[in-house]
mmCIF file with all atom_site columns, C-alpha atoms in Angstrom:
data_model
loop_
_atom_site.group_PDB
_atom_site.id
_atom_site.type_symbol
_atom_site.label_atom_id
_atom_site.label_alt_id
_atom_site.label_comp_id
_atom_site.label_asym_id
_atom_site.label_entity_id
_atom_site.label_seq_id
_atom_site.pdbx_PDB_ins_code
_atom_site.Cartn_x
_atom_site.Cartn_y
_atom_site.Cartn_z
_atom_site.occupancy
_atom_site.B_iso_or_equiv
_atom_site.pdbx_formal_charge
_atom_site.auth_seq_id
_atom_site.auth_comp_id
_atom_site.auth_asym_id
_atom_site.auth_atom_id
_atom_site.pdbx_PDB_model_num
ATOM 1   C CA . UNK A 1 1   ? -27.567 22.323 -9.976  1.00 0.00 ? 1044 UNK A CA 1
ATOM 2   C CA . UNK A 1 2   ? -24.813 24.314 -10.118 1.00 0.00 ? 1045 UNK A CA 1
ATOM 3   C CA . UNK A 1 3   ? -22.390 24.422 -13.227 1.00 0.00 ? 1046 UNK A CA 1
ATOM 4   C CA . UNK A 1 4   ? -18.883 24.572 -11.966 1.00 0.00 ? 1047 UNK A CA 1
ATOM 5   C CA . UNK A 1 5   ? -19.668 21.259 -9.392  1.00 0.00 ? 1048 UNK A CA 1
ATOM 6   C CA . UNK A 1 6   ? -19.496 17.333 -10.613 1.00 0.00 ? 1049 UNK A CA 1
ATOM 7   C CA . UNK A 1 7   ? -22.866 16.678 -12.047 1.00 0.00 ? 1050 UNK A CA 1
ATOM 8   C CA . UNK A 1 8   ? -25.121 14.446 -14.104 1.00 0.00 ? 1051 UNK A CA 1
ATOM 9   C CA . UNK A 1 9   ? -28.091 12.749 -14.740 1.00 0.00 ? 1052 UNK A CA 1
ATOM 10  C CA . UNK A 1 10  ? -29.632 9.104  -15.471 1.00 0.00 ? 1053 UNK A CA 1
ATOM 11  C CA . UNK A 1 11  ? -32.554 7.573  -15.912 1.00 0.00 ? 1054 UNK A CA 1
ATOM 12  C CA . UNK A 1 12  ? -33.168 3.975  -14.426 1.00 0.00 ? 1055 UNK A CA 1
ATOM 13  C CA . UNK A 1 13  ? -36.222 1.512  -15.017 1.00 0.00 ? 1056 UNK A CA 1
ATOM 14  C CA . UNK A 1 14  ? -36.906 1.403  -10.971 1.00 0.00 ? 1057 UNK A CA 1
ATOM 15  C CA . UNK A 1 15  ? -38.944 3.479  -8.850  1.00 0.00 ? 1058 UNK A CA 1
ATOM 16  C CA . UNK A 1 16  ? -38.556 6.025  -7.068  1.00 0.00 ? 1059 UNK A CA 1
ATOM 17  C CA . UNK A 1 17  ? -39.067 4.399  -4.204  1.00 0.00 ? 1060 UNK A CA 1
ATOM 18  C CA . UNK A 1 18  ? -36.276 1.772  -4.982  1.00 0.00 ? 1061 UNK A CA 1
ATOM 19  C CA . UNK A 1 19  ? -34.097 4.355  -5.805  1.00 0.00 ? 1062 UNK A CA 1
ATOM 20  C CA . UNK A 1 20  ? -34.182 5.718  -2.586  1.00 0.00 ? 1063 UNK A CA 1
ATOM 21  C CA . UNK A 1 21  ? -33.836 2.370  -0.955  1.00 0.00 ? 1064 UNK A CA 1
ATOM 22  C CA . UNK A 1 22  ? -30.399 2.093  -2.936  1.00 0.00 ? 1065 UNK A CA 1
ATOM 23  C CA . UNK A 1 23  ? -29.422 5.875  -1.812  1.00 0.00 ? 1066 UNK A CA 1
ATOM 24  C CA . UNK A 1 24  ? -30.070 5.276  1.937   1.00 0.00 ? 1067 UNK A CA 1
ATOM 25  C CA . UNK A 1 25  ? -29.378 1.646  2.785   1.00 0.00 ? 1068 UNK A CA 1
ATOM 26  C CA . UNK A 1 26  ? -28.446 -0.015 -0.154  1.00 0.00 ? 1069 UNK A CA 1
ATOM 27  C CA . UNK A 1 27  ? -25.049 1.901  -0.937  1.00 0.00 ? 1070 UNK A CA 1
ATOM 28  C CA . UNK A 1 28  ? -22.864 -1.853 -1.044  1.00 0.00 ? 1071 UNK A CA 1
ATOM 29  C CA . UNK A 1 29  ? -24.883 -3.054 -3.832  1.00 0.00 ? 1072 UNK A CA 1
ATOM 30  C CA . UNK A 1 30  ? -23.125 -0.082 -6.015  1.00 0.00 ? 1073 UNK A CA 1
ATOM 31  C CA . UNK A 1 31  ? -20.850 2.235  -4.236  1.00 0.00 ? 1074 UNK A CA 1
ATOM 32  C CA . UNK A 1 32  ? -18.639 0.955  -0.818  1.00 0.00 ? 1075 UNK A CA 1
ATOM 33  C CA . UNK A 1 33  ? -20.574 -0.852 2.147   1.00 0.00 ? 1076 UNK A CA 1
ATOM 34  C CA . UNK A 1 34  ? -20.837 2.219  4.438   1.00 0.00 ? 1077 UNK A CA 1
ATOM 35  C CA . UNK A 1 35  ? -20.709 1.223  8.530   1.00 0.00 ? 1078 UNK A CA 1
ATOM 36  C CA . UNK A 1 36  ? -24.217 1.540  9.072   1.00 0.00 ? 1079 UNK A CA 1
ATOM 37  C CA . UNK A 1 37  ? -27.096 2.559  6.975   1.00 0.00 ? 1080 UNK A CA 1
ATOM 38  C CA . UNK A 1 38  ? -28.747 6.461  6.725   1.00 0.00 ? 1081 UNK A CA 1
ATOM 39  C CA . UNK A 1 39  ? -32.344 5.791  7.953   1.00 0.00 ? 1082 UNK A CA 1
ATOM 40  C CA . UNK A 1 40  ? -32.825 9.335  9.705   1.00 0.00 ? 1083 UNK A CA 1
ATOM 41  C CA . UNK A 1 41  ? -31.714 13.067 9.233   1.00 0.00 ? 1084 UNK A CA 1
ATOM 42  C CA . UNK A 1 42  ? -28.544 13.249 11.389  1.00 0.00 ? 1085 UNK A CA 1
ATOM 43  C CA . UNK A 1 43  ? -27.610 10.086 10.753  1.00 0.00 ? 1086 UNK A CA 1
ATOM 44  C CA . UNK A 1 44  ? -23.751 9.468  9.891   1.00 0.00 ? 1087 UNK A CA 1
ATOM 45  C CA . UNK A 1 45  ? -22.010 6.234  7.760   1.00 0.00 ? 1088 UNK A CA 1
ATOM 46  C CA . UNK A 1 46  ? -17.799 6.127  7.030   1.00 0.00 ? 1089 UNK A CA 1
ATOM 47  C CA . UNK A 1 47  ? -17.998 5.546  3.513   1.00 0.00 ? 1090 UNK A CA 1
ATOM 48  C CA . UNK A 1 48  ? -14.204 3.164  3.084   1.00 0.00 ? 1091 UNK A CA 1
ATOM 49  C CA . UNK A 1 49  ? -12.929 0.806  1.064   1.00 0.00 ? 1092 UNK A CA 1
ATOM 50  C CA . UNK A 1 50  ? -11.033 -1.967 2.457   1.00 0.00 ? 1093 UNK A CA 1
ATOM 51  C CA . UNK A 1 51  ? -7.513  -2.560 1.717   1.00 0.00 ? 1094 UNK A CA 1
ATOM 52  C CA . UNK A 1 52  ? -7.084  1.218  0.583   1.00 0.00 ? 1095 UNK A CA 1
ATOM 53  C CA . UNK A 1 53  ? -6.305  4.344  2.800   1.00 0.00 ? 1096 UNK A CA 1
ATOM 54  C CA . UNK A 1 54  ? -8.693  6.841  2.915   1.00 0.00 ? 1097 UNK A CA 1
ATOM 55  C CA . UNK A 1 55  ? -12.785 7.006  4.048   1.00 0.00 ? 1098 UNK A CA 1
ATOM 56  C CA . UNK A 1 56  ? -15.384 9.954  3.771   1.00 0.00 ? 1099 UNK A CA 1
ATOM 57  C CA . UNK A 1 57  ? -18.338 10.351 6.437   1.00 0.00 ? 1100 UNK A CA 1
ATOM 58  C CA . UNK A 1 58  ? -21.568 11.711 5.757   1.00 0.00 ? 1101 UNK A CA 1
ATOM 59  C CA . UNK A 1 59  ? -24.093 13.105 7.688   1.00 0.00 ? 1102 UNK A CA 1
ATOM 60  C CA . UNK A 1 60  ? -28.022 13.035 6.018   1.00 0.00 ? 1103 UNK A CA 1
ATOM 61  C CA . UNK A 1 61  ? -29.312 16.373 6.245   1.00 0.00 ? 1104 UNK A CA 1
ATOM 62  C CA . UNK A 1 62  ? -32.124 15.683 3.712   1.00 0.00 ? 1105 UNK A CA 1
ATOM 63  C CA . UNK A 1 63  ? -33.989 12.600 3.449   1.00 0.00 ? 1106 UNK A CA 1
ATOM 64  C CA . UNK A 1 64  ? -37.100 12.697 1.726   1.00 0.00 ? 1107 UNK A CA 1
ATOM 65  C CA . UNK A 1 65  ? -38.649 10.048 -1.190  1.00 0.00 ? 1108 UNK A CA 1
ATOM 66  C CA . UNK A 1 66  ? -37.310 13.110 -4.167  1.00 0.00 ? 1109 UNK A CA 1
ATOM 67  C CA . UNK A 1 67  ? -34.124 14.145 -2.290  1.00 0.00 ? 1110 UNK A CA 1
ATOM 68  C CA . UNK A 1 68  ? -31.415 12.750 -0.694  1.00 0.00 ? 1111 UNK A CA 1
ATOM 69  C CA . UNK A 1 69  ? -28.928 15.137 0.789   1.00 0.00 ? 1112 UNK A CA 1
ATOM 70  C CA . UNK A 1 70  ? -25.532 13.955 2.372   1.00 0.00 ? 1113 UNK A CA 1
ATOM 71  C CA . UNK A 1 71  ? -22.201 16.370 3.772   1.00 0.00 ? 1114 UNK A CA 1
ATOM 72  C CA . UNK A 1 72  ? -19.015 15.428 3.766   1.00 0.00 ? 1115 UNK A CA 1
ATOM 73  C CA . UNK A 1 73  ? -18.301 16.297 7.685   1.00 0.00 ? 1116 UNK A CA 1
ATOM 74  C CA . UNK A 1 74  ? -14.731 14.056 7.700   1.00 0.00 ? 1117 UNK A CA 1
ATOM 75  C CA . UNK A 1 75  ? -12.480 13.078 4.912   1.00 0.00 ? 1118 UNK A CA 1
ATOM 76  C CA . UNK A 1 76  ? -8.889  11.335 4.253   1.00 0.00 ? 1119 UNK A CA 1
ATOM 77  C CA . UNK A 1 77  ? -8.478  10.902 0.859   1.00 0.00 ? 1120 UNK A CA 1
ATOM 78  C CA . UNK A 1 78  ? -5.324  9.882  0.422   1.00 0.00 ? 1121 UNK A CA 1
ATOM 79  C CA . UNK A 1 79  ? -3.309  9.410  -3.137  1.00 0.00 ? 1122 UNK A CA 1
ATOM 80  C CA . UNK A 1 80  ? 0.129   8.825  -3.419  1.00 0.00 ? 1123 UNK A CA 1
ATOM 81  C CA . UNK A 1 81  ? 1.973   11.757 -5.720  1.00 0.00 ? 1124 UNK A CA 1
ATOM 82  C CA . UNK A 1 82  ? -0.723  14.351 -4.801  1.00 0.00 ? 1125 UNK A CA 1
ATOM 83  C CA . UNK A 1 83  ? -0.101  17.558 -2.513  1.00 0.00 ? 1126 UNK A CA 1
ATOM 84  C CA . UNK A 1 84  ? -1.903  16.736 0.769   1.00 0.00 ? 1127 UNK A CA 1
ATOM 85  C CA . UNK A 1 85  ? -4.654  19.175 0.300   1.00 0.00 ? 1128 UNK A CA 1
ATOM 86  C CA . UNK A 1 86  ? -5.951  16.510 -1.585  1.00 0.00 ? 1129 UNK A CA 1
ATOM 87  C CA . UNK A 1 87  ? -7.139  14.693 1.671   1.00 0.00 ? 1130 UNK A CA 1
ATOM 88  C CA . UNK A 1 88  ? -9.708  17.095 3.083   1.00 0.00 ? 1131 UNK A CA 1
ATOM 89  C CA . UNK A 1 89  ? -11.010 18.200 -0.103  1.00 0.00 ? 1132 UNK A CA 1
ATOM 90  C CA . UNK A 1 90  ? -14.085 16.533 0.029   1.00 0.00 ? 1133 UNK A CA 1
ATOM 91  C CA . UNK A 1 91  ? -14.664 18.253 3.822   1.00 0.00 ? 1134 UNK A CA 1
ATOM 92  C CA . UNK A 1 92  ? -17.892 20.564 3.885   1.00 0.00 ? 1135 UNK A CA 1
ATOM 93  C CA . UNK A 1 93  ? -18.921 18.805 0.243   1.00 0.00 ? 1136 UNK A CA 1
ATOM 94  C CA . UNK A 1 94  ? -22.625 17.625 -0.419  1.00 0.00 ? 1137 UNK A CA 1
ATOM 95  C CA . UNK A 1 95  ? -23.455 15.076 -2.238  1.00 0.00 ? 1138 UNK A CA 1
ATOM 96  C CA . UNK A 1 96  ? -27.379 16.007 -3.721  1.00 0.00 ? 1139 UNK A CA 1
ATOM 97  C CA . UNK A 1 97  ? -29.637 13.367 -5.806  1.00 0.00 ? 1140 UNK A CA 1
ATOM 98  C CA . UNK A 1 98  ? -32.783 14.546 -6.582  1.00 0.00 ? 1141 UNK A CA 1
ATOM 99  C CA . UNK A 1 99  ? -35.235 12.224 -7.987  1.00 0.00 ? 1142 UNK A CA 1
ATOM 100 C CA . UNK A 1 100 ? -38.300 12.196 -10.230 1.00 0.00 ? 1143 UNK A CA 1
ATOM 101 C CA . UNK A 1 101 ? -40.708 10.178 -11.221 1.00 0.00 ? 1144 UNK A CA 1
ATOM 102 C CA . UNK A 1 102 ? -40.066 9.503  -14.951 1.00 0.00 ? 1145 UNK A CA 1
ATOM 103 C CA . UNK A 1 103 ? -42.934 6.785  -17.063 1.00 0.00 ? 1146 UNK A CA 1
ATOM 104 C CA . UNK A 1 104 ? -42.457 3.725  -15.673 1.00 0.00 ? 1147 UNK A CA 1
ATOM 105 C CA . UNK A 1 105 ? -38.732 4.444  -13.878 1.00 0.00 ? 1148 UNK A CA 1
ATOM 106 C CA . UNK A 1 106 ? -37.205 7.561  -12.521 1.00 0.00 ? 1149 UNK A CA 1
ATOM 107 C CA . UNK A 1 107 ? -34.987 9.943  -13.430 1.00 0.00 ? 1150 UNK A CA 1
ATOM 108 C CA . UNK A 1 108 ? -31.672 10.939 -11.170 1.00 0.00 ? 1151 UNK A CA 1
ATOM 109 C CA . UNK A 1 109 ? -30.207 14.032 -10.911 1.00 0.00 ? 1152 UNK A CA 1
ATOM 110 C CA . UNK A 1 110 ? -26.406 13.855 -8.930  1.00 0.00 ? 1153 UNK A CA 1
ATOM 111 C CA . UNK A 1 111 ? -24.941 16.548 -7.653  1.00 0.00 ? 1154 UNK A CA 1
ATOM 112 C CA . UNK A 1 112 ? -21.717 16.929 -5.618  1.00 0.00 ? 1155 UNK A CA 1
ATOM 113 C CA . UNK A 1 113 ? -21.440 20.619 -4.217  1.00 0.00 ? 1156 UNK A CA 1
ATOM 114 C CA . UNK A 1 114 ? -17.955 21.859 -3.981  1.00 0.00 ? 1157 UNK A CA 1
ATOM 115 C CA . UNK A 1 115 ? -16.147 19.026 -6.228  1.00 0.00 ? 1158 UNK A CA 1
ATOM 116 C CA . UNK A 1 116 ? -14.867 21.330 -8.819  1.00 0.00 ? 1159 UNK A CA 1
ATOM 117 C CA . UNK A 1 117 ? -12.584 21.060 -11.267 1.00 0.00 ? 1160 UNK A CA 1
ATOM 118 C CA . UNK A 1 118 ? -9.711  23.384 -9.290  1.00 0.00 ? 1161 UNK A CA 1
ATOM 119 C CA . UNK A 1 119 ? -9.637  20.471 -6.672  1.00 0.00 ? 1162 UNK A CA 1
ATOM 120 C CA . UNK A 1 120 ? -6.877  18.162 -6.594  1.00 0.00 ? 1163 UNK A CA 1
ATOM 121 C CA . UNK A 1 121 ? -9.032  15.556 -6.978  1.00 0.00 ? 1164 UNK A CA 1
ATOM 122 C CA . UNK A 1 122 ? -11.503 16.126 -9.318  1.00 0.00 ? 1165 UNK A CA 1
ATOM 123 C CA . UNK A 1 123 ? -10.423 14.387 -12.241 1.00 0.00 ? 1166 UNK A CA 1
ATOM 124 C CA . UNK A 1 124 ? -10.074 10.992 -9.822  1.00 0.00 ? 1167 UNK A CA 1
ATOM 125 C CA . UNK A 1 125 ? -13.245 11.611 -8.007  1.00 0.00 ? 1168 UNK A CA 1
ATOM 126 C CA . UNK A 1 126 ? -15.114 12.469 -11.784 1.00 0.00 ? 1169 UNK A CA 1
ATOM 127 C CA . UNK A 1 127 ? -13.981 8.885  -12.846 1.00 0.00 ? 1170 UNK A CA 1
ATOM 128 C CA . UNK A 1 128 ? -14.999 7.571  -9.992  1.00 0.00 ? 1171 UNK A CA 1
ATOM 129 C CA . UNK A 1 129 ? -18.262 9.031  -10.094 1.00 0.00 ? 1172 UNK A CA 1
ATOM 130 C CA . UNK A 1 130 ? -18.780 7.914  -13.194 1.00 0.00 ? 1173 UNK A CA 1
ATOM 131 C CA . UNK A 1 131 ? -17.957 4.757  -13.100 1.00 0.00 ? 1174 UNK A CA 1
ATOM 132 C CA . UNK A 1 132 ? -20.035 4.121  -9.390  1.00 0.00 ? 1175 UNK A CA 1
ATOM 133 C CA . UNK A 1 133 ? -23.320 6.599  -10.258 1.00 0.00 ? 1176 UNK A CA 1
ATOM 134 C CA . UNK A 1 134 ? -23.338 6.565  -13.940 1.00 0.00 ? 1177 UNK A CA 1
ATOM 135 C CA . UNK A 1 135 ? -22.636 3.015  -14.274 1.00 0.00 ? 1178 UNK A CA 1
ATOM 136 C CA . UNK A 1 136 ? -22.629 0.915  -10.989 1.00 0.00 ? 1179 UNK A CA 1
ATOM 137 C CA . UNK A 1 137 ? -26.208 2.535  -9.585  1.00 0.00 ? 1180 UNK A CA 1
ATOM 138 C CA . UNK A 1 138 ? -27.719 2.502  -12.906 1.00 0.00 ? 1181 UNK A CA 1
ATOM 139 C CA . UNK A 1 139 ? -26.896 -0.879 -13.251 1.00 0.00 ? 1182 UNK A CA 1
ATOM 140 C CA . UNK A 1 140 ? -28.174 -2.190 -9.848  1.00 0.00 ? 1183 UNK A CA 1
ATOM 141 C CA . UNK A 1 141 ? -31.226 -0.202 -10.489 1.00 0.00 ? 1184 UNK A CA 1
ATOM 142 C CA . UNK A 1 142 ? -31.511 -1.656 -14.002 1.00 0.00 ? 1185 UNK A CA 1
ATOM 143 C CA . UNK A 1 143 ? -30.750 -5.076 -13.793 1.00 0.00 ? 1186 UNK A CA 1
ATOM 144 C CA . UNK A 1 144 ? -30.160 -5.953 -9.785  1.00 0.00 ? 1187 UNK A CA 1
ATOM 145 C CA . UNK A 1 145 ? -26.517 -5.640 -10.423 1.00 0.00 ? 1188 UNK A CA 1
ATOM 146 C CA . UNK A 1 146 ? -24.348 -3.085 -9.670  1.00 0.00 ? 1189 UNK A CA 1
ATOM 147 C CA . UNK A 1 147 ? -20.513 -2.665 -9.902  1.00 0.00 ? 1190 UNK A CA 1
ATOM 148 C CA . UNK A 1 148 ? -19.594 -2.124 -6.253  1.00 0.00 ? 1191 UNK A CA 1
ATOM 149 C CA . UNK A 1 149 ? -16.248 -1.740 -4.889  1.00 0.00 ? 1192 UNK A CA 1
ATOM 150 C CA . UNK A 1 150 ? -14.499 -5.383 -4.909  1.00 0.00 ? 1193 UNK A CA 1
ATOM 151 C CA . UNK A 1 151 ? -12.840 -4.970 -1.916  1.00 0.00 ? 1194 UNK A CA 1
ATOM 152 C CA . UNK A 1 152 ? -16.063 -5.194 0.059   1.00 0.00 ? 1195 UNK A CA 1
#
């Protein structure tokens, strides 16, 4: 993992192979109900969030039980008061979770390449990390819960 990029880790009771369940197919139950699932390398899901402007598509280029690897190949991110760069930030972005065994649950390390703190974005996008990997997947992986977008 790189240092300047958004990153951090958890730990969650499930396994591994829930985990990747939840990064793959399962992104409603914590993030935004993509448009279809990502079952193969190549695959691409518009990540939105309904009432709001704005969507992020992602094409798997890694999909393997201790890595998930998505890119950012077309963004609108729009926020009212921001310079318009602020749309296409995310474009060219990956989005990296490595996982690894850990006891009896696994251990999570996020990565997204390129969101850095000279973005327009980043302080938005590191609150909303935070509050969907941090605390919404950690949750659903926890308890069977998560905190997914309500709009959904």
């Amino acid at each position: 993992m790189t240092t300047d990029s958004y990153a951090r880790a958890i730990r969650v009771g499930a396994a591994p192979d829930a985990v990747y369940q939840a990064l793959t197919v399962g992104f409603e139950h914590w993030w935004t109900k993509p448009d279809r699932p990502l079952v193969e390398v190549g695959d691409i899901a518009k990540f939105s969030f309904a009432g709001r402007k704005g969507f992020w598509s992602f094409e798997a280029r890694v999909l393997r039980p201790d890595r998930v690897e998505l890119v950012c190949v077309e963004a609108l991110h729009v926020h009212e008061g921001y310079p318009r760069a602020i749309e296409t930030e995310w474009l060219g972005t990956t989005a990296i979770w490595q996982l690894e065994p850990d006891g009896d649950g696994t251990e999570i390390r996020f990565e997204h390449a390129g969101l850095t703190p000279d973005l327009h974005c980043f302080e938005i996008c590191e609150a909303g990390w935070d509050r969907f990997f941090v605390g919404s997947l950690k949750a659903y992986l926890d308890t069977g819960r998560g905190a997914p977008f309500e709009g959904n």
